Short mmCIF file of N, CA and C in Angstrom, two decimals:
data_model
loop_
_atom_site.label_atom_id
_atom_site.label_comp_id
_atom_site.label_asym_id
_atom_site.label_seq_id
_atom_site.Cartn_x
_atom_site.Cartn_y
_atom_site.Cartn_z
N UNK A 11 20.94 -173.31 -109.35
CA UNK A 11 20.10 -172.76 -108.30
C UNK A 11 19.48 -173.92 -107.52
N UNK A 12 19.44 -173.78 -106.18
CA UNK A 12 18.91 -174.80 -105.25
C UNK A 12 17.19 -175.39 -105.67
N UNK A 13 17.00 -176.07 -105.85
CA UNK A 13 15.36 -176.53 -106.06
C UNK A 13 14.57 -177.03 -104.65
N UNK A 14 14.70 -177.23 -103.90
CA UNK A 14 14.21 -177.86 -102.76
C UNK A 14 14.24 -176.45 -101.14
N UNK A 15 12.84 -176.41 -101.30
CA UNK A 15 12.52 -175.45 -100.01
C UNK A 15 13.54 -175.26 -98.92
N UNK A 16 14.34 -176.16 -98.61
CA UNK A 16 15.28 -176.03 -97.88
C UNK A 16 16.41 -175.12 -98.17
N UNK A 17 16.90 -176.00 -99.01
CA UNK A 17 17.96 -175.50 -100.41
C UNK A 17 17.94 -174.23 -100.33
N UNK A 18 16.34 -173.99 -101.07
CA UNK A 18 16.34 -172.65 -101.39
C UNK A 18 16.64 -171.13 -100.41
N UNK A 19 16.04 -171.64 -99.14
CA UNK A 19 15.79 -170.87 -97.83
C UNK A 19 17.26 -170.72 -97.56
N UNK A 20 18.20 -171.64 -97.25
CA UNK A 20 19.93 -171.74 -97.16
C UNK A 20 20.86 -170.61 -97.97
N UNK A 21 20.08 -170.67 -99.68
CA UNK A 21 21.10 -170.19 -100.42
C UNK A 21 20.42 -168.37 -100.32
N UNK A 22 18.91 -168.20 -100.02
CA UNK A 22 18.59 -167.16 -99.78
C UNK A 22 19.41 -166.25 -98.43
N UNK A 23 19.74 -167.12 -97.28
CA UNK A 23 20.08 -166.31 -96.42
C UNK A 23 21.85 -166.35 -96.45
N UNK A 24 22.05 -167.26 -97.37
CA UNK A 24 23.89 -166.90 -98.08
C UNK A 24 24.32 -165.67 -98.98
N UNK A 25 23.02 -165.79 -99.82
CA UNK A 25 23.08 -164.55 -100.91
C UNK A 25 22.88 -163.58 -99.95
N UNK A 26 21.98 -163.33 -99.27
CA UNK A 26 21.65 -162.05 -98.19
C UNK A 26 22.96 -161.78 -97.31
N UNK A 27 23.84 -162.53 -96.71
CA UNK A 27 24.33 -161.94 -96.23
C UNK A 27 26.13 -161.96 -97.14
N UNK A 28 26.22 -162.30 -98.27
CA UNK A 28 27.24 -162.06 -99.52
C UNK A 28 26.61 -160.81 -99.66
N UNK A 29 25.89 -160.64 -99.69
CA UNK A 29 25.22 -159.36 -100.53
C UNK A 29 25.48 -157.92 -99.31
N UNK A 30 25.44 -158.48 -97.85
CA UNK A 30 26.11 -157.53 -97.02
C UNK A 30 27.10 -157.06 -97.18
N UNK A 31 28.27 -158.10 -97.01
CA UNK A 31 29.94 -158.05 -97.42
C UNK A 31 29.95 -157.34 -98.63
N UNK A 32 29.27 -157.88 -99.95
CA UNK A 32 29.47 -157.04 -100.84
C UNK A 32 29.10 -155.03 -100.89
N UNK A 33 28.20 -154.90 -100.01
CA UNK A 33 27.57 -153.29 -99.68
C UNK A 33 28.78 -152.88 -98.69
N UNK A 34 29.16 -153.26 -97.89
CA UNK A 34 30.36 -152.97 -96.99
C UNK A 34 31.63 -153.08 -97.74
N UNK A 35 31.88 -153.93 -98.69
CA UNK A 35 32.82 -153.80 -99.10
C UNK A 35 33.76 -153.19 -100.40
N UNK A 36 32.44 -153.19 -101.38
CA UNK A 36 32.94 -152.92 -102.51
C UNK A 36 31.79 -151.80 -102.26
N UNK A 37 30.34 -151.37 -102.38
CA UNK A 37 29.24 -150.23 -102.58
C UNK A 37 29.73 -149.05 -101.71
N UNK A 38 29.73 -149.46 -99.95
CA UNK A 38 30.41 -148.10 -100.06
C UNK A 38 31.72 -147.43 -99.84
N UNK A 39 32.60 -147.93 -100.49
CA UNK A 39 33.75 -147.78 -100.93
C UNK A 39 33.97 -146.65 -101.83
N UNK A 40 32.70 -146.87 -103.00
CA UNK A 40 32.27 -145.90 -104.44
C UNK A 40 31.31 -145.01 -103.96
N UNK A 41 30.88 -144.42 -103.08
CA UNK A 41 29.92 -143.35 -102.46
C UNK A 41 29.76 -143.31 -100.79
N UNK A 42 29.30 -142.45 -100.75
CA UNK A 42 28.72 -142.20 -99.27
C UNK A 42 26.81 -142.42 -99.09
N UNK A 43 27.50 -144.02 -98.87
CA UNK A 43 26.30 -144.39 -98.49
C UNK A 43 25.37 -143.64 -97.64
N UNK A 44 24.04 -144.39 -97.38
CA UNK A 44 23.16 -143.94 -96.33
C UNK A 44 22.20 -145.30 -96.23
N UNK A 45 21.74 -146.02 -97.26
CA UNK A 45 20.78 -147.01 -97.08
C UNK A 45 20.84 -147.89 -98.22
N UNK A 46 21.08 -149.41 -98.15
CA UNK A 46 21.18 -150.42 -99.03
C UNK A 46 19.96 -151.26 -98.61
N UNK A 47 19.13 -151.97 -99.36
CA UNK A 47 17.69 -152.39 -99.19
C UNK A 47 18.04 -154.20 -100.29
N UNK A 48 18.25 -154.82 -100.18
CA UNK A 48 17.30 -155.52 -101.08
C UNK A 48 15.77 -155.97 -101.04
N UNK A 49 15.65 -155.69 -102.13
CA UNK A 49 13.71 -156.04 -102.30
C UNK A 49 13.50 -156.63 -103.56
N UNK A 50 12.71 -157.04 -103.89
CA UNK A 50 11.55 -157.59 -104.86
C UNK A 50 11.83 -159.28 -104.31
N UNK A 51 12.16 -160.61 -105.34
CA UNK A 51 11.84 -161.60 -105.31
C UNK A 51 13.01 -162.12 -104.35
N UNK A 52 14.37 -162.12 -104.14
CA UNK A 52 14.92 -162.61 -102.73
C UNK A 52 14.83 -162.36 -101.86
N UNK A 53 14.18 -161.11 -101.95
CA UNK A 53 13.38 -160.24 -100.45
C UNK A 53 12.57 -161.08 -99.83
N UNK A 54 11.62 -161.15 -100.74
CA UNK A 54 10.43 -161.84 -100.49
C UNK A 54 10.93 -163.19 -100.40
N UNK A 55 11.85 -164.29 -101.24
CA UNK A 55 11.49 -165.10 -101.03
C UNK A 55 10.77 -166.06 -102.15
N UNK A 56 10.45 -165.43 -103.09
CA UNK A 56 9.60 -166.06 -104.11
C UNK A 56 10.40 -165.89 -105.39
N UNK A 57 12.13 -165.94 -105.37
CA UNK A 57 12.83 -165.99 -106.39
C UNK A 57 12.70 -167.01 -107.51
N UNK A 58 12.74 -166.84 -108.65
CA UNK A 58 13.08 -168.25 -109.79
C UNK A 58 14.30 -168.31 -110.42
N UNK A 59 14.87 -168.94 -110.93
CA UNK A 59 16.19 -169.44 -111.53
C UNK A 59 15.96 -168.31 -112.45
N UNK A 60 17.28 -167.31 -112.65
CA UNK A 60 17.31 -166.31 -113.98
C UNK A 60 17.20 -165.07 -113.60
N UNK A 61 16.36 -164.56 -112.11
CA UNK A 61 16.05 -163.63 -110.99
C UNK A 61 17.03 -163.14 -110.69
N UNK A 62 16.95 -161.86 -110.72
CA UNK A 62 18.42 -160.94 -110.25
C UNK A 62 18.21 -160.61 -108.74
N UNK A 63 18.98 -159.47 -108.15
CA UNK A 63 19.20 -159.21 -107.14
C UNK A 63 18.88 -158.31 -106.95
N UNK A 64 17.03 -157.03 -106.66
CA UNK A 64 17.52 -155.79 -107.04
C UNK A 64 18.12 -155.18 -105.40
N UNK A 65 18.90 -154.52 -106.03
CA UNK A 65 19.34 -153.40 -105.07
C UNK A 65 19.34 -151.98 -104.63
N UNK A 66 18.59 -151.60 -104.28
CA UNK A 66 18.43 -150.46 -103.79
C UNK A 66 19.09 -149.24 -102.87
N UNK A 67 20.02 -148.40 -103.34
CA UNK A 67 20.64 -147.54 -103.08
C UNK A 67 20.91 -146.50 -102.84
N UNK A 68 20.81 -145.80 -102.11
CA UNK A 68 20.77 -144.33 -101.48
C UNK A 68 22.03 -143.56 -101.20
N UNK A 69 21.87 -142.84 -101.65
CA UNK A 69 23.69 -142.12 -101.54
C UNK A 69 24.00 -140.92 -101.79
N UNK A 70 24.77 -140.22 -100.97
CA UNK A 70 25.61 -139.30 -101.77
C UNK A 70 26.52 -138.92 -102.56
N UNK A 71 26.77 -137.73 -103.63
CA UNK A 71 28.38 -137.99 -104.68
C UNK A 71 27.57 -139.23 -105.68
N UNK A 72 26.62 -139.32 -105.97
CA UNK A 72 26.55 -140.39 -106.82
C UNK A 72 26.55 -139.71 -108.66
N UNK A 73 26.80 -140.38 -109.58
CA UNK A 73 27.12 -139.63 -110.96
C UNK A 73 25.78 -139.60 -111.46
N UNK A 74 25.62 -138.26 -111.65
CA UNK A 74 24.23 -137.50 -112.50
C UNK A 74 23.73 -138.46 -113.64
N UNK A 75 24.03 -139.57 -114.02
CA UNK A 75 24.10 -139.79 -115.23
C UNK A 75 23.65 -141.56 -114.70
N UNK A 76 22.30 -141.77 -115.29
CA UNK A 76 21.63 -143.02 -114.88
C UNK A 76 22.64 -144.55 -114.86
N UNK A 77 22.91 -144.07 -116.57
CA UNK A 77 23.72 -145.15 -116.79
C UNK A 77 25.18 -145.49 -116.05
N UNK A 78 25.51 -144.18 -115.78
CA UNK A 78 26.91 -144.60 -114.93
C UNK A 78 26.52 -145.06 -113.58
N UNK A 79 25.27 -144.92 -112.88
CA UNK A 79 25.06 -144.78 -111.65
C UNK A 79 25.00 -147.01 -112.24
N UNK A 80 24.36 -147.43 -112.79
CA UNK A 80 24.01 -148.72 -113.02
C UNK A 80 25.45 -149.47 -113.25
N UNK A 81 26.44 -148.53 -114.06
CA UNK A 81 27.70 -149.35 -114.23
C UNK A 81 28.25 -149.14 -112.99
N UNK A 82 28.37 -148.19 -112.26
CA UNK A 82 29.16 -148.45 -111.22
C UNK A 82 28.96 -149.21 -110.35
N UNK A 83 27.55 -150.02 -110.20
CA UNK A 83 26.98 -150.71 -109.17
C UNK A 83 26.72 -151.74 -109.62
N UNK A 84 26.85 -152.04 -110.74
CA UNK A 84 26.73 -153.18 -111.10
C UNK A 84 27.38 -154.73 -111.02
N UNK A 85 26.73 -155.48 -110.49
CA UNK A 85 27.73 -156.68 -110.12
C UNK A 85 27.02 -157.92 -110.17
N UNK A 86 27.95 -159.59 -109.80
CA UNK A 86 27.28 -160.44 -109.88
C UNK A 86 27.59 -161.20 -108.13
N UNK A 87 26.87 -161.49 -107.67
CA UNK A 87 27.31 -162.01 -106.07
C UNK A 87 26.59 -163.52 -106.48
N UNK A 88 27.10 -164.38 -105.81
CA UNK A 88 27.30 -165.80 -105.82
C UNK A 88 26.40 -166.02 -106.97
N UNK A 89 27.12 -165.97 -108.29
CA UNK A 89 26.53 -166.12 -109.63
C UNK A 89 24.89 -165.84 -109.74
N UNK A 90 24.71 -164.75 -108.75
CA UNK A 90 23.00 -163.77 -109.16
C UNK A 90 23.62 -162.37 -109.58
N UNK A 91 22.75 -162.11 -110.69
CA UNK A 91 23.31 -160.50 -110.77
C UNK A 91 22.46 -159.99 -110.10
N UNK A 92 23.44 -158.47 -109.51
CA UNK A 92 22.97 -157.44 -109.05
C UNK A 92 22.68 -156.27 -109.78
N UNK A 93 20.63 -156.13 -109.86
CA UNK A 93 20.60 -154.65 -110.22
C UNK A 93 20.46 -153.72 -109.60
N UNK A 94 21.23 -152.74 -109.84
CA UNK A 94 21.21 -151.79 -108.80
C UNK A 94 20.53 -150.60 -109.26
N UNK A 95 19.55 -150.22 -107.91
CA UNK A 95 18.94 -149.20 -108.20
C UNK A 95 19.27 -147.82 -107.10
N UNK A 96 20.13 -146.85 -107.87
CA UNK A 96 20.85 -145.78 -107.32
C UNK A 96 19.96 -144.78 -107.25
N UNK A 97 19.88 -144.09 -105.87
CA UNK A 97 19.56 -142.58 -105.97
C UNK A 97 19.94 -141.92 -105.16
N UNK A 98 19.75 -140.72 -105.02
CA UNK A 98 20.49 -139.56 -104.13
C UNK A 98 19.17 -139.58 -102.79
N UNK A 99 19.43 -139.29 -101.83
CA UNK A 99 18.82 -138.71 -101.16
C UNK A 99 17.51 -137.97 -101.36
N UNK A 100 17.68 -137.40 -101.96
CA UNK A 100 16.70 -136.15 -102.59
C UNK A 100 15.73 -136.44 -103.33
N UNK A 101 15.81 -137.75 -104.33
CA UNK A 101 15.53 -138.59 -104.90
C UNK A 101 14.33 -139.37 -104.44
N UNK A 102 14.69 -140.05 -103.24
CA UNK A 102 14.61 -141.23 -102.84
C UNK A 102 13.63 -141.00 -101.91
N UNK A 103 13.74 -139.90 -101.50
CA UNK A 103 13.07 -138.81 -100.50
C UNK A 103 11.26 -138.31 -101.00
N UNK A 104 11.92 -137.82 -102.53
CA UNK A 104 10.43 -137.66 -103.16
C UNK A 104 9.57 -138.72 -103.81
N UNK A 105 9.93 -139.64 -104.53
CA UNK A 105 9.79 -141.11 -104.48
C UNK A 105 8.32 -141.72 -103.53
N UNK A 106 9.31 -141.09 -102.12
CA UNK A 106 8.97 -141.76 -101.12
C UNK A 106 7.53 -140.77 -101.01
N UNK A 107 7.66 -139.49 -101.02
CA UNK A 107 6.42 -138.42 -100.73
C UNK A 107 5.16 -139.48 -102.02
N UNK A 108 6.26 -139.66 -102.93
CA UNK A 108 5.34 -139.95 -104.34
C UNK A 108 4.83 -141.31 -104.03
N UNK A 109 4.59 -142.30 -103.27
CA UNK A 109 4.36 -143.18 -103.24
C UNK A 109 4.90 -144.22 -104.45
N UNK A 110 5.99 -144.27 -104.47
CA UNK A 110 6.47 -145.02 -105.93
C UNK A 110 6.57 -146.36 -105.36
N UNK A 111 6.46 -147.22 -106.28
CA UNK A 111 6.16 -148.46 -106.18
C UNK A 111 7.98 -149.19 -105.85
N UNK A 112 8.90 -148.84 -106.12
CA UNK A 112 10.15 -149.03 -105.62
C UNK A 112 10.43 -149.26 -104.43
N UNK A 113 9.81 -147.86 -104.10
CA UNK A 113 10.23 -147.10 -102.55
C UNK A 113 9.37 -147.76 -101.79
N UNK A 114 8.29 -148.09 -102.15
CA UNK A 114 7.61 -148.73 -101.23
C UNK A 114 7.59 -149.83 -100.87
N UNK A 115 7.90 -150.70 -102.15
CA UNK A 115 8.20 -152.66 -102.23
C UNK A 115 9.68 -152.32 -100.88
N UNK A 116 10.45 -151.50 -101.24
CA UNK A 116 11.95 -151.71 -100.49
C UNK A 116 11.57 -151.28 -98.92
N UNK A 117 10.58 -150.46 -98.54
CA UNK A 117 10.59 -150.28 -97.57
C UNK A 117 9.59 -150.88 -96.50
N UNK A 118 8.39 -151.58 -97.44
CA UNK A 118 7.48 -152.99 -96.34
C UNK A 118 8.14 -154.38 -96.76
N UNK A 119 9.07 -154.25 -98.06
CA UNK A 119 8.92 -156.15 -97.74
C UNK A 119 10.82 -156.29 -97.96
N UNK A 120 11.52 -155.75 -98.21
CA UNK A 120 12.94 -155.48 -97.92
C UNK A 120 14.05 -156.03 -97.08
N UNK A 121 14.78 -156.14 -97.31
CA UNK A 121 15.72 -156.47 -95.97
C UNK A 121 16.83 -155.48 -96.22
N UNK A 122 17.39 -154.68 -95.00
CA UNK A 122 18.04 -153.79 -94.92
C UNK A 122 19.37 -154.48 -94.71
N UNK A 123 20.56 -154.33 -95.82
CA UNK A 123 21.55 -154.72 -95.82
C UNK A 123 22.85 -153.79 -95.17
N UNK A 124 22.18 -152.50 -95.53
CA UNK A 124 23.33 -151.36 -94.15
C UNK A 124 22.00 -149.92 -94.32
N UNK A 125 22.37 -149.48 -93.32
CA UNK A 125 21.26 -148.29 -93.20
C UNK A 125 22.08 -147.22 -91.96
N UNK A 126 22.33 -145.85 -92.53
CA UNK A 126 22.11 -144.90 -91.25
C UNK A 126 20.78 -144.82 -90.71
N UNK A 127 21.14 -144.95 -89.06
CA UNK A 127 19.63 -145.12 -88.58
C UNK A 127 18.94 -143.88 -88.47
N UNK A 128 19.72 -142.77 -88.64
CA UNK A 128 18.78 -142.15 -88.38
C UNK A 128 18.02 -141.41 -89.97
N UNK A 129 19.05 -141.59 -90.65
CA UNK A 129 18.20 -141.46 -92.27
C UNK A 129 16.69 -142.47 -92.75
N UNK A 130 16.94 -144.04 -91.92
CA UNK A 130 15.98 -144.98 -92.40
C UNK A 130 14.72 -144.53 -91.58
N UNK A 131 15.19 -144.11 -90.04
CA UNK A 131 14.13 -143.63 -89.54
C UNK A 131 13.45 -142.52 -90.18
N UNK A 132 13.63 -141.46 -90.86
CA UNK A 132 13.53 -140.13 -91.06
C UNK A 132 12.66 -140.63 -92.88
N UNK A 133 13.07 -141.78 -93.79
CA UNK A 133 12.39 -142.22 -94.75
C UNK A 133 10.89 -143.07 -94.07
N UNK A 134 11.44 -144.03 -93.13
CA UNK A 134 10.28 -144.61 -92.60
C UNK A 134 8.84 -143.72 -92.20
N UNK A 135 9.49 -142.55 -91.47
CA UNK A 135 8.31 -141.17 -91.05
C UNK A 135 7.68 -141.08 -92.75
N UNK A 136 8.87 -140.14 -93.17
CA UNK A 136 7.89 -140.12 -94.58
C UNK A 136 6.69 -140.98 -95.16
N UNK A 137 7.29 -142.28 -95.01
CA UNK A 137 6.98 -143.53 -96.20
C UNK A 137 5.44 -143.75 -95.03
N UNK A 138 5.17 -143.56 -94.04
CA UNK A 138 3.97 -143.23 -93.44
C UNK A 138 3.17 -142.30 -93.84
N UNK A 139 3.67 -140.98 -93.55
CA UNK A 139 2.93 -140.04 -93.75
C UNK A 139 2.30 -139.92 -95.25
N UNK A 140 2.91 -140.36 -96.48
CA UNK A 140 2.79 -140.53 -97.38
C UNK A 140 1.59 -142.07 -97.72
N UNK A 141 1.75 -142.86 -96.95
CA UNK A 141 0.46 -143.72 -97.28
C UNK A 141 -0.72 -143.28 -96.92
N UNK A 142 -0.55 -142.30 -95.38
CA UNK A 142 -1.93 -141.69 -94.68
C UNK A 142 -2.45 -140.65 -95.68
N UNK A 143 -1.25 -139.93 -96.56
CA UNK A 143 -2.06 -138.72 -97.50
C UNK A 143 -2.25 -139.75 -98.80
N UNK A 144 -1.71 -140.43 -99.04
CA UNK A 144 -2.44 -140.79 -100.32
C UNK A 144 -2.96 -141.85 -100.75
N UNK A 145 -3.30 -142.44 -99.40
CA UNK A 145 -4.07 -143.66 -99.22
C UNK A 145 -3.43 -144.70 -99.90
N UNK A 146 -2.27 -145.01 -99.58
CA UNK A 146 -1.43 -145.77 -100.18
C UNK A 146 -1.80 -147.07 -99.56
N UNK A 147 -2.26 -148.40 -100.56
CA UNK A 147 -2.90 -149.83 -99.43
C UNK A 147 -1.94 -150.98 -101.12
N UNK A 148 -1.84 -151.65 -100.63
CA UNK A 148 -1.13 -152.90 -101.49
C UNK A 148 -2.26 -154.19 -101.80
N UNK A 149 -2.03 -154.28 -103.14
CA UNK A 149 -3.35 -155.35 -103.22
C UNK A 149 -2.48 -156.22 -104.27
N UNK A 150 -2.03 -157.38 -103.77
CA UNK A 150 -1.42 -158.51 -104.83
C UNK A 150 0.07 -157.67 -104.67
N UNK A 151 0.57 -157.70 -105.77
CA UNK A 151 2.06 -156.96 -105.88
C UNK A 151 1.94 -155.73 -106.28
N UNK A 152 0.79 -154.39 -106.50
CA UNK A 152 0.72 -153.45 -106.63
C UNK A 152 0.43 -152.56 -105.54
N UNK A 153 0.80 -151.20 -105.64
CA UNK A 153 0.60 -150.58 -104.84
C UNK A 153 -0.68 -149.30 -105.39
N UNK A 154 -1.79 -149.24 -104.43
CA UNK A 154 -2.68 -148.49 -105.22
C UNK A 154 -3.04 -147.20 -104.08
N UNK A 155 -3.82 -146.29 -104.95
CA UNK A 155 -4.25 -144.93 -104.02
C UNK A 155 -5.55 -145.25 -104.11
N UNK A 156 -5.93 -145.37 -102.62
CA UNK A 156 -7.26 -145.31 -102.12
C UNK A 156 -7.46 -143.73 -102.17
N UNK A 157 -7.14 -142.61 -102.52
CA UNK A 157 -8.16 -141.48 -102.52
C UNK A 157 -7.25 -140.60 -103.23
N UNK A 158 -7.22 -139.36 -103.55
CA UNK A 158 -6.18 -138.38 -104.02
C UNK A 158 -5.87 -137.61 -102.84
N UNK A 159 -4.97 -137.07 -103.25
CA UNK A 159 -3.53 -136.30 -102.59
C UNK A 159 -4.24 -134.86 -102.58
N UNK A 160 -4.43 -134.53 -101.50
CA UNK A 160 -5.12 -133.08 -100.92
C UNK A 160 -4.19 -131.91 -101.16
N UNK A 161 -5.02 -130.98 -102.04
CA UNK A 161 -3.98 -130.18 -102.45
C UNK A 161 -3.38 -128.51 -101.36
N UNK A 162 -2.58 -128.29 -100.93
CA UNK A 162 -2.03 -127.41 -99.23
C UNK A 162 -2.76 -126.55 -99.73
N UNK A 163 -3.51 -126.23 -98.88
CA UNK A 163 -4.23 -124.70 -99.16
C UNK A 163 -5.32 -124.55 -99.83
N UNK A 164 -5.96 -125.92 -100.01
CA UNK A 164 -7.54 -126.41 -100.37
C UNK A 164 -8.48 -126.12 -99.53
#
């Protein structure tokens, strides 16, 4: 792994865009995509030697079954592994209502490696409306609720 700020910044935007070719070429090949994200530490930027790749995945036709969803996506791109984190639509969707800490790291600090635009737009609405109801604010690397979730018909 590169040690020097430079280095590092070089092999970050090599892996980022290997990591394209690889979503175009081999990810949706095995499903009907809709949105590939990487996020956490090459996202950001603040990777260390041993740091995987996570990947974030949205799809349709994907297998009911966690573990197959992880083997099928599972891979290594320029000797970083890729973890992949699979979900359906539907999924990814409530997540997003839920303020989950996934959905949210992938969708403020992320880089979008393929996306239907009009699905990312249509999560982005959510992933709003969902911080305004549940006071969703980020402090350090967590994501916290400034108030509770108003219950319809209160």
């Amino acid at each position: 792994m590169p040690e020097g700020r430079e280095e590092r910044a070089k092999f970050r935007e090599r892996l980022i865009e290997a990591l394209r070719a690889h979503v175009r070429d081999v990810v949706a090949k095995r499903c009907a995509l809709r949105l590939a994200i990487l996020y956490g530490s090459f996202a950001r930027g603040d990777w260390r030697p041993g740091s995987d790749a996570d990947l974030l995945l949205v799809a349709d036709g994907l297998p009911a079954d966690a573990r197959e969803r992880w083997e099928t996506f599972y891979a290594s791109v320029m000797g970083v592994p890729v973890e992949p984190h699979a979900f359906t639509p539907e999924e990814f969707e409530e997540m997003v209502r839920r303020g989950r800490m996934t959905a949210a790291d992938a969708l403020t600090e992320g880089v979008v490696l393929y996306a239907e635009p009009s699905y990312l737009s249509r999560v982005l609405a959510l992933f709003e409306r969902a911080k305004e109801e549940l006071g969703l604010v980020k402090l350090g690397s967590a994501w916290l609720r400034r108030r509770r979730r108003r219950h319809r018909g209160s």
